[in-house]
């Protein structure tokens, strides 16, 4: 009667449907692309790649913008050092004039170790607004 007729058995399919995972991954990618520029805000600083090196001896004397322990600002321009307290606008005006005359002149920030980080950032932003392309940080040599 029913010779040679065998019923085919269905085997379970062992596949994972990856379409929902791809959708989730694309949504996460869009979220990260939108939030990444918001997270990376700050002041651009050229950090050294290794141990700090002194300025070359043949370079022009640097413009040194200083902050003392009381939070007062000073400006030292090579041979003409001023002991008068300056505000950020005066520093910006003087540094902008110096950079306009001598664009290759290095500019460094010298701050007391007890000063608030915010004061140093304010000074660096002021120098950046005055046209300084990069600012160095002055440090003491470690005592061995």
mmCIF file with all atom_site columns, C-alpha atoms in Angstrom:
data_model
loop_
_atom_site.group_PDB
_atom_site.id
_atom_site.type_symbol
_atom_site.label_atom_id
_atom_site.label_alt_id
_atom_site.label_comp_id
_atom_site.label_asym_id
_atom_site.label_entity_id
_atom_site.label_seq_id
_atom_site.pdbx_PDB_ins_code
_atom_site.Cartn_x
_atom_site.Cartn_y
_atom_site.Cartn_z
_atom_site.occupancy
_atom_site.B_iso_or_equiv
_atom_site.pdbx_formal_charge
_atom_site.auth_seq_id
_atom_site.auth_comp_id
_atom_site.auth_asym_id
_atom_site.auth_atom_id
_atom_site.pdbx_PDB_model_num
ATOM 1   C CA . UNK A 1 1   ? 0.000  0.000  0.000  1.00 0.00 ? 1   UNK A CA 1
ATOM 2   C CA . UNK A 1 2   ? 2.379  2.662  0.919  1.00 0.00 ? 2   UNK A CA 1
ATOM 3   C CA . UNK A 1 3   ? 5.575  1.156  -0.051 1.00 0.00 ? 3   UNK A CA 1
ATOM 4   C CA . UNK A 1 4   ? 8.637  3.303  -0.343 1.00 0.00 ? 4   UNK A CA 1
ATOM 5   C CA . UNK A 1 5   ? 6.905  6.271  1.156  1.00 0.00 ? 5   UNK A CA 1
ATOM 6   C CA . UNK A 1 6   ? 8.707  7.639  4.135  1.00 0.00 ? 6   UNK A CA 1
ATOM 7   C CA . UNK A 1 7   ? 7.716  10.714 5.924  1.00 0.00 ? 7   UNK A CA 1
ATOM 8   C CA . UNK A 1 8   ? 10.444 13.387 6.041  1.00 0.00 ? 8   UNK A CA 1
ATOM 9   C CA . UNK A 1 9   ? 11.289 14.574 9.494  1.00 0.00 ? 9   UNK A CA 1
ATOM 10  C CA . UNK A 1 10  ? 11.872 18.242 10.053 1.00 0.00 ? 10  UNK A CA 1
ATOM 11  C CA . UNK A 1 11  ? 15.149 19.049 11.673 1.00 0.00 ? 11  UNK A CA 1
ATOM 12  C CA . UNK A 1 12  ? 15.388 22.063 13.983 1.00 0.00 ? 12  UNK A CA 1
ATOM 13  C CA . UNK A 1 13  ? 17.211 25.018 12.417 1.00 0.00 ? 13  UNK A CA 1
ATOM 14  C CA . UNK A 1 14  ? 20.219 26.102 14.468 1.00 0.00 ? 14  UNK A CA 1
ATOM 15  C CA . UNK A 1 15  ? 20.572 29.650 13.192 1.00 0.00 ? 15  UNK A CA 1
ATOM 16  C CA . UNK A 1 16  ? 20.571 32.909 15.092 1.00 0.00 ? 16  UNK A CA 1
ATOM 17  C CA . UNK A 1 17  ? 18.636 35.775 13.645 1.00 0.00 ? 17  UNK A CA 1
ATOM 18  C CA . UNK A 1 18  ? 21.190 38.626 13.689 1.00 0.00 ? 18  UNK A CA 1
ATOM 19  C CA . UNK A 1 19  ? 18.953 41.359 12.270 1.00 0.00 ? 19  UNK A CA 1
ATOM 20  C CA . UNK A 1 20  ? 17.842 42.653 15.724 1.00 0.00 ? 20  UNK A CA 1
ATOM 21  C CA . UNK A 1 21  ? 21.464 42.741 16.871 1.00 0.00 ? 21  UNK A CA 1
ATOM 22  C CA . UNK A 1 22  ? 22.460 44.802 13.847 1.00 0.00 ? 22  UNK A CA 1
ATOM 23  C CA . UNK A 1 23  ? 19.626 47.247 14.560 1.00 0.00 ? 23  UNK A CA 1
ATOM 24  C CA . UNK A 1 24  ? 20.759 47.671 18.171 1.00 0.00 ? 24  UNK A CA 1
ATOM 25  C CA . UNK A 1 25  ? 24.365 48.127 17.064 1.00 0.00 ? 25  UNK A CA 1
ATOM 26  C CA . UNK A 1 26  ? 23.427 50.860 14.579 1.00 0.00 ? 26  UNK A CA 1
ATOM 27  C CA . UNK A 1 27  ? 21.400 52.696 17.226 1.00 0.00 ? 27  UNK A CA 1
ATOM 28  C CA . UNK A 1 28  ? 24.358 52.572 19.630 1.00 0.00 ? 28  UNK A CA 1
ATOM 29  C CA . UNK A 1 29  ? 26.691 53.802 16.895 1.00 0.00 ? 29  UNK A CA 1
ATOM 30  C CA . UNK A 1 30  ? 24.460 56.805 16.241 1.00 0.00 ? 30  UNK A CA 1
ATOM 31  C CA . UNK A 1 31  ? 24.275 57.585 19.969 1.00 0.00 ? 31  UNK A CA 1
ATOM 32  C CA . UNK A 1 32  ? 28.069 57.491 20.315 1.00 0.00 ? 32  UNK A CA 1
ATOM 33  C CA . UNK A 1 33  ? 28.557 59.620 17.207 1.00 0.00 ? 33  UNK A CA 1
ATOM 34  C CA . UNK A 1 34  ? 26.245 62.283 18.608 1.00 0.00 ? 34  UNK A CA 1
ATOM 35  C CA . UNK A 1 35  ? 27.681 62.308 22.143 1.00 0.00 ? 35  UNK A CA 1
ATOM 36  C CA . UNK A 1 36  ? 31.422 62.089 21.288 1.00 0.00 ? 36  UNK A CA 1
ATOM 37  C CA . UNK A 1 37  ? 31.850 65.752 20.236 1.00 0.00 ? 37  UNK A CA 1
ATOM 38  C CA . UNK A 1 38  ? 30.021 66.897 23.370 1.00 0.00 ? 38  UNK A CA 1
ATOM 39  C CA . UNK A 1 39  ? 32.308 64.930 25.690 1.00 0.00 ? 39  UNK A CA 1
ATOM 40  C CA . UNK A 1 40  ? 35.595 66.098 24.149 1.00 0.00 ? 40  UNK A CA 1
ATOM 41  C CA . UNK A 1 41  ? 35.563 69.763 25.076 1.00 0.00 ? 41  UNK A CA 1
ATOM 42  C CA . UNK A 1 42  ? 38.563 71.471 26.605 1.00 0.00 ? 42  UNK A CA 1
ATOM 43  C CA . UNK A 1 43  ? 41.632 73.572 26.014 1.00 0.00 ? 43  UNK A CA 1
ATOM 44  C CA . UNK A 1 44  ? 44.099 72.281 23.456 1.00 0.00 ? 44  UNK A CA 1
ATOM 45  C CA . UNK A 1 45  ? 47.504 71.777 25.032 1.00 0.00 ? 45  UNK A CA 1
ATOM 46  C CA . UNK A 1 46  ? 50.597 70.363 23.338 1.00 0.00 ? 46  UNK A CA 1
ATOM 47  C CA . UNK A 1 47  ? 51.794 67.727 25.793 1.00 0.00 ? 47  UNK A CA 1
ATOM 48  C CA . UNK A 1 48  ? 55.380 66.452 25.674 1.00 0.00 ? 48  UNK A CA 1
ATOM 49  C CA . UNK A 1 49  ? 55.907 62.916 24.404 1.00 0.00 ? 49  UNK A CA 1
ATOM 50  C CA . UNK A 1 50  ? 58.687 62.080 26.834 1.00 0.00 ? 50  UNK A CA 1
ATOM 51  C CA . UNK A 1 51  ? 60.733 63.669 29.540 1.00 0.00 ? 51  UNK A CA 1
ATOM 52  C CA . UNK A 1 52  ? 60.586 67.458 29.608 1.00 0.00 ? 52  UNK A CA 1
ATOM 53  C CA . UNK A 1 53  ? 63.450 69.175 27.842 1.00 0.00 ? 53  UNK A CA 1
ATOM 54  C CA . UNK A 1 54  ? 64.792 72.668 28.324 1.00 0.00 ? 54  UNK A CA 1
ATOM 55  C CA . UNK A 1 55  ? 64.305 75.265 25.615 1.00 0.00 ? 55  UNK A CA 1
ATOM 56  C CA . UNK A 1 56  ? 67.186 75.380 23.135 1.00 0.00 ? 56  UNK A CA 1
ATOM 57  C CA . UNK A 1 57  ? 69.960 77.822 24.083 1.00 0.00 ? 57  UNK A CA 1
ATOM 58  C CA . UNK A 1 58  ? 69.814 79.542 20.678 1.00 0.00 ? 58  UNK A CA 1
ATOM 59  C CA . UNK A 1 59  ? 66.072 80.324 20.924 1.00 0.00 ? 59  UNK A CA 1
ATOM 60  C CA . UNK A 1 60  ? 64.748 83.723 21.903 1.00 0.00 ? 60  UNK A CA 1
ATOM 61  C CA . UNK A 1 61  ? 64.009 84.179 25.593 1.00 0.00 ? 61  UNK A CA 1
ATOM 62  C CA . UNK A 1 62  ? 60.442 83.046 26.293 1.00 0.00 ? 62  UNK A CA 1
ATOM 63  C CA . UNK A 1 63  ? 57.544 85.189 27.373 1.00 0.00 ? 63  UNK A CA 1
ATOM 64  C CA . UNK A 1 64  ? 56.710 83.948 30.880 1.00 0.00 ? 64  UNK A CA 1
ATOM 65  C CA . UNK A 1 65  ? 53.185 84.489 32.191 1.00 0.00 ? 65  UNK A CA 1
ATOM 66  C CA . UNK A 1 66  ? 53.263 83.811 35.942 1.00 0.00 ? 66  UNK A CA 1
ATOM 67  C CA . UNK A 1 67  ? 50.691 83.206 38.653 1.00 0.00 ? 67  UNK A CA 1
ATOM 68  C CA . UNK A 1 68  ? 51.834 83.489 42.262 1.00 0.00 ? 68  UNK A CA 1
ATOM 69  C CA . UNK A 1 69  ? 50.369 81.756 45.320 1.00 0.00 ? 69  UNK A CA 1
ATOM 70  C CA . UNK A 1 70  ? 47.896 84.627 45.849 1.00 0.00 ? 70  UNK A CA 1
ATOM 71  C CA . UNK A 1 71  ? 46.494 84.257 42.311 1.00 0.00 ? 71  UNK A CA 1
ATOM 72  C CA . UNK A 1 72  ? 48.058 87.464 40.930 1.00 0.00 ? 72  UNK A CA 1
ATOM 73  C CA . UNK A 1 73  ? 49.237 87.528 37.297 1.00 0.00 ? 73  UNK A CA 1
ATOM 74  C CA . UNK A 1 74  ? 52.656 88.784 36.141 1.00 0.00 ? 74  UNK A CA 1
ATOM 75  C CA . UNK A 1 75  ? 54.399 88.973 32.779 1.00 0.00 ? 75  UNK A CA 1
ATOM 76  C CA . UNK A 1 76  ? 58.121 88.510 32.159 1.00 0.00 ? 76  UNK A CA 1
ATOM 77  C CA . UNK A 1 77  ? 59.294 89.425 28.657 1.00 0.00 ? 77  UNK A CA 1
ATOM 78  C CA . UNK A 1 78  ? 62.960 88.477 28.421 1.00 0.00 ? 78  UNK A CA 1
ATOM 79  C CA . UNK A 1 79  ? 65.035 91.352 29.735 1.00 0.00 ? 79  UNK A CA 1
ATOM 80  C CA . UNK A 1 80  ? 62.084 93.496 30.845 1.00 0.00 ? 80  UNK A CA 1
ATOM 81  C CA . UNK A 1 81  ? 60.557 91.845 33.882 1.00 0.00 ? 81  UNK A CA 1
ATOM 82  C CA . UNK A 1 82  ? 57.603 93.619 35.474 1.00 0.00 ? 82  UNK A CA 1
ATOM 83  C CA . UNK A 1 83  ? 56.817 93.216 39.156 1.00 0.00 ? 83  UNK A CA 1
ATOM 84  C CA . UNK A 1 84  ? 53.432 94.869 38.771 1.00 0.00 ? 84  UNK A CA 1
ATOM 85  C CA . UNK A 1 85  ? 50.257 92.844 39.027 1.00 0.00 ? 85  UNK A CA 1
ATOM 86  C CA . UNK A 1 86  ? 48.381 92.618 35.719 1.00 0.00 ? 86  UNK A CA 1
ATOM 87  C CA . UNK A 1 87  ? 44.870 91.511 34.901 1.00 0.00 ? 87  UNK A CA 1
ATOM 88  C CA . UNK A 1 88  ? 44.074 89.052 32.115 1.00 0.00 ? 88  UNK A CA 1
ATOM 89  C CA . UNK A 1 89  ? 43.118 91.784 29.613 1.00 0.00 ? 89  UNK A CA 1
ATOM 90  C CA . UNK A 1 90  ? 46.482 93.563 30.024 1.00 0.00 ? 90  UNK A CA 1
ATOM 91  C CA . UNK A 1 91  ? 48.344 90.270 29.609 1.00 0.00 ? 91  UNK A CA 1
ATOM 92  C CA . UNK A 1 92  ? 46.365 89.500 26.441 1.00 0.00 ? 92  UNK A CA 1
ATOM 93  C CA . UNK A 1 93  ? 47.127 92.937 24.983 1.00 0.00 ? 93  UNK A CA 1
ATOM 94  C CA . UNK A 1 94  ? 50.859 92.771 25.723 1.00 0.00 ? 94  UNK A CA 1
ATOM 95  C CA . UNK A 1 95  ? 51.280 89.173 24.553 1.00 0.00 ? 95  UNK A CA 1
ATOM 96  C CA . UNK A 1 96  ? 49.337 89.847 21.344 1.00 0.00 ? 96  UNK A CA 1
ATOM 97  C CA . UNK A 1 97  ? 51.705 92.727 20.537 1.00 0.00 ? 97  UNK A CA 1
ATOM 98  C CA . UNK A 1 98  ? 54.771 90.562 21.223 1.00 0.00 ? 98  UNK A CA 1
ATOM 99  C CA . UNK A 1 99  ? 53.471 87.650 19.121 1.00 0.00 ? 99  UNK A CA 1
ATOM 100 C CA . UNK A 1 100 ? 52.639 90.003 16.268 1.00 0.00 ? 100 UNK A CA 1
ATOM 101 C CA . UNK A 1 101 ? 56.246 91.271 16.216 1.00 0.00 ? 101 UNK A CA 1
ATOM 102 C CA . UNK A 1 102 ? 57.923 87.902 16.917 1.00 0.00 ? 102 UNK A CA 1
ATOM 103 C CA . UNK A 1 103 ? 55.644 84.947 15.997 1.00 0.00 ? 103 UNK A CA 1
ATOM 104 C CA . UNK A 1 104 ? 58.314 82.318 16.809 1.00 0.00 ? 104 UNK A CA 1
ATOM 105 C CA . UNK A 1 105 ? 58.808 83.530 20.358 1.00 0.00 ? 105 UNK A CA 1
ATOM 106 C CA . UNK A 1 106 ? 57.929 80.772 22.880 1.00 0.00 ? 106 UNK A CA 1
ATOM 107 C CA . UNK A 1 107 ? 55.309 81.431 25.547 1.00 0.00 ? 107 UNK A CA 1
ATOM 108 C CA . UNK A 1 108 ? 55.298 79.514 28.831 1.00 0.00 ? 108 UNK A CA 1
ATOM 109 C CA . UNK A 1 109 ? 53.081 79.527 31.914 1.00 0.00 ? 109 UNK A CA 1
ATOM 110 C CA . UNK A 1 110 ? 54.697 79.487 35.347 1.00 0.00 ? 110 UNK A CA 1
ATOM 111 C CA . UNK A 1 111 ? 52.267 78.829 38.186 1.00 0.00 ? 111 UNK A CA 1
ATOM 112 C CA . UNK A 1 112 ? 52.663 78.189 41.891 1.00 0.00 ? 112 UNK A CA 1
ATOM 113 C CA . UNK A 1 113 ? 51.963 74.564 42.800 1.00 0.00 ? 113 UNK A CA 1
ATOM 114 C CA . UNK A 1 114 ? 49.240 75.586 45.271 1.00 0.00 ? 114 UNK A CA 1
ATOM 115 C CA . UNK A 1 115 ? 47.259 77.666 42.783 1.00 0.00 ? 115 UNK A CA 1
ATOM 116 C CA . UNK A 1 116 ? 43.838 76.456 41.624 1.00 0.00 ? 116 UNK A CA 1
ATOM 117 C CA . UNK A 1 117 ? 43.738 74.683 38.270 1.00 0.00 ? 117 UNK A CA 1
ATOM 118 C CA . UNK A 1 118 ? 41.005 77.088 37.134 1.00 0.00 ? 118 UNK A CA 1
ATOM 119 C CA . UNK A 1 119 ? 43.390 80.088 37.315 1.00 0.00 ? 119 UNK A CA 1
ATOM 120 C CA . UNK A 1 120 ? 45.925 78.313 35.070 1.00 0.00 ? 120 UNK A CA 1
ATOM 121 C CA . UNK A 1 121 ? 43.217 77.433 32.545 1.00 0.00 ? 121 UNK A CA 1
ATOM 122 C CA . UNK A 1 122 ? 41.955 81.042 32.514 1.00 0.00 ? 122 UNK A CA 1
ATOM 123 C CA . UNK A 1 123 ? 45.481 82.249 31.755 1.00 0.00 ? 123 UNK A CA 1
ATOM 124 C CA . UNK A 1 124 ? 45.962 79.654 29.006 1.00 0.00 ? 124 UNK A CA 1
ATOM 125 C CA . UNK A 1 125 ? 42.632 80.561 27.384 1.00 0.00 ? 125 UNK A CA 1
ATOM 126 C CA . UNK A 1 126 ? 43.605 84.244 27.530 1.00 0.00 ? 126 UNK A CA 1
ATOM 127 C CA . UNK A 1 127 ? 46.942 83.482 25.846 1.00 0.00 ? 127 UNK A CA 1
ATOM 128 C CA . UNK A 1 128 ? 45.189 81.418 23.188 1.00 0.00 ? 128 UNK A CA 1
ATOM 129 C CA . UNK A 1 129 ? 42.821 84.335 22.531 1.00 0.00 ? 129 UNK A CA 1
ATOM 130 C CA . UNK A 1 130 ? 45.847 86.634 22.170 1.00 0.00 ? 130 UNK A CA 1
ATOM 131 C CA . UNK A 1 131 ? 47.087 84.542 19.244 1.00 0.00 ? 131 UNK A CA 1
ATOM 132 C CA . UNK A 1 132 ? 49.616 82.249 20.924 1.00 0.00 ? 132 UNK A CA 1
ATOM 133 C CA . UNK A 1 133 ? 49.751 79.004 18.877 1.00 0.00 ? 133 UNK A CA 1
ATOM 134 C CA . UNK A 1 134 ? 51.041 76.794 21.711 1.00 0.00 ? 134 UNK A CA 1
ATOM 135 C CA . UNK A 1 135 ? 51.763 77.294 25.389 1.00 0.00 ? 135 UNK A CA 1
ATOM 136 C CA . UNK A 1 136 ? 54.418 75.498 27.412 1.00 0.00 ? 136 UNK A CA 1
ATOM 137 C CA . UNK A 1 137 ? 54.243 74.751 31.125 1.00 0.00 ? 137 UNK A CA 1
ATOM 138 C CA . UNK A 1 138 ? 57.300 75.651 33.196 1.00 0.00 ? 138 UNK A CA 1
ATOM 139 C CA . UNK A 1 139 ? 58.381 73.082 35.779 1.00 0.00 ? 139 UNK A CA 1
ATOM 140 C CA . UNK A 1 140 ? 61.238 72.547 38.200 1.00 0.00 ? 140 UNK A CA 1
ATOM 141 C CA . UNK A 1 141 ? 63.606 69.643 37.740 1.00 0.00 ? 141 UNK A CA 1
ATOM 142 C CA . UNK A 1 142 ? 62.786 66.729 40.048 1.00 0.00 ? 142 UNK A CA 1
ATOM 143 C CA . UNK A 1 143 ? 65.187 66.454 42.966 1.00 0.00 ? 143 UNK A CA 1
ATOM 144 C CA . UNK A 1 144 ? 67.016 63.144 43.044 1.00 0.00 ? 144 UNK A CA 1
#
